[in-house]
């Protein structure tokens, strides 16, 4: 049985969304594990644009999901609007997004819905702005 891995994109204003997109586009990654992306559509789409990568985000219920045959399983959060993302700028909005997405992912991990959690870089200054 393949491991079930949750991935969050880190700080929406940082390099995390792009790194996540590059990881998901890399050969063999999606075959090695059942992956559940956890986060906002606009953040993952931004990462795909930055990385020049493209894959379908397939909405799933994290209570009962499996790897979709096409695209990547995705648990949607609504933590930040696209208009609030300021690339390369520490913002309270990005910090709030990181904290909320991390909370959701940890809940899924504690409930046994995922076996492991991977996260792209956080910006601690933005997280401090968010409290």
Tab-separated table of C-alpha atoms in Angstrom, residues 17 20 28 37 63 68 72 82 101 115 117 119 125 129:
chain	number	residue	atom	x	y	z
A	17	UNK	CA	3.750	27.265	-4.283
A	20	UNK	CA	5.064	22.337	-4.781
A	28	UNK	CA	7.411	9.346	-10.627
A	37	UNK	CA	-2.711	18.699	-1.756
A	63	UNK	CA	-12.737	11.590	4.777
A	68	UNK	CA	-7.499	10.183	-8.925
A	72	UNK	CA	-3.937	15.419	-8.181
A	82	UNK	CA	-5.612	35.800	-4.936
A	101	UNK	CA	-3.653	25.515	6.178
A	115	UNK	CA	0.141	9.144	6.986
A	117	UNK	CA	2.705	15.746	6.090
A	119	UNK	CA	5.173	21.425	3.755
A	125	UNK	CA	7.907	36.843	9.978
A	129	UNK	CA	2.334	39.200	11.770
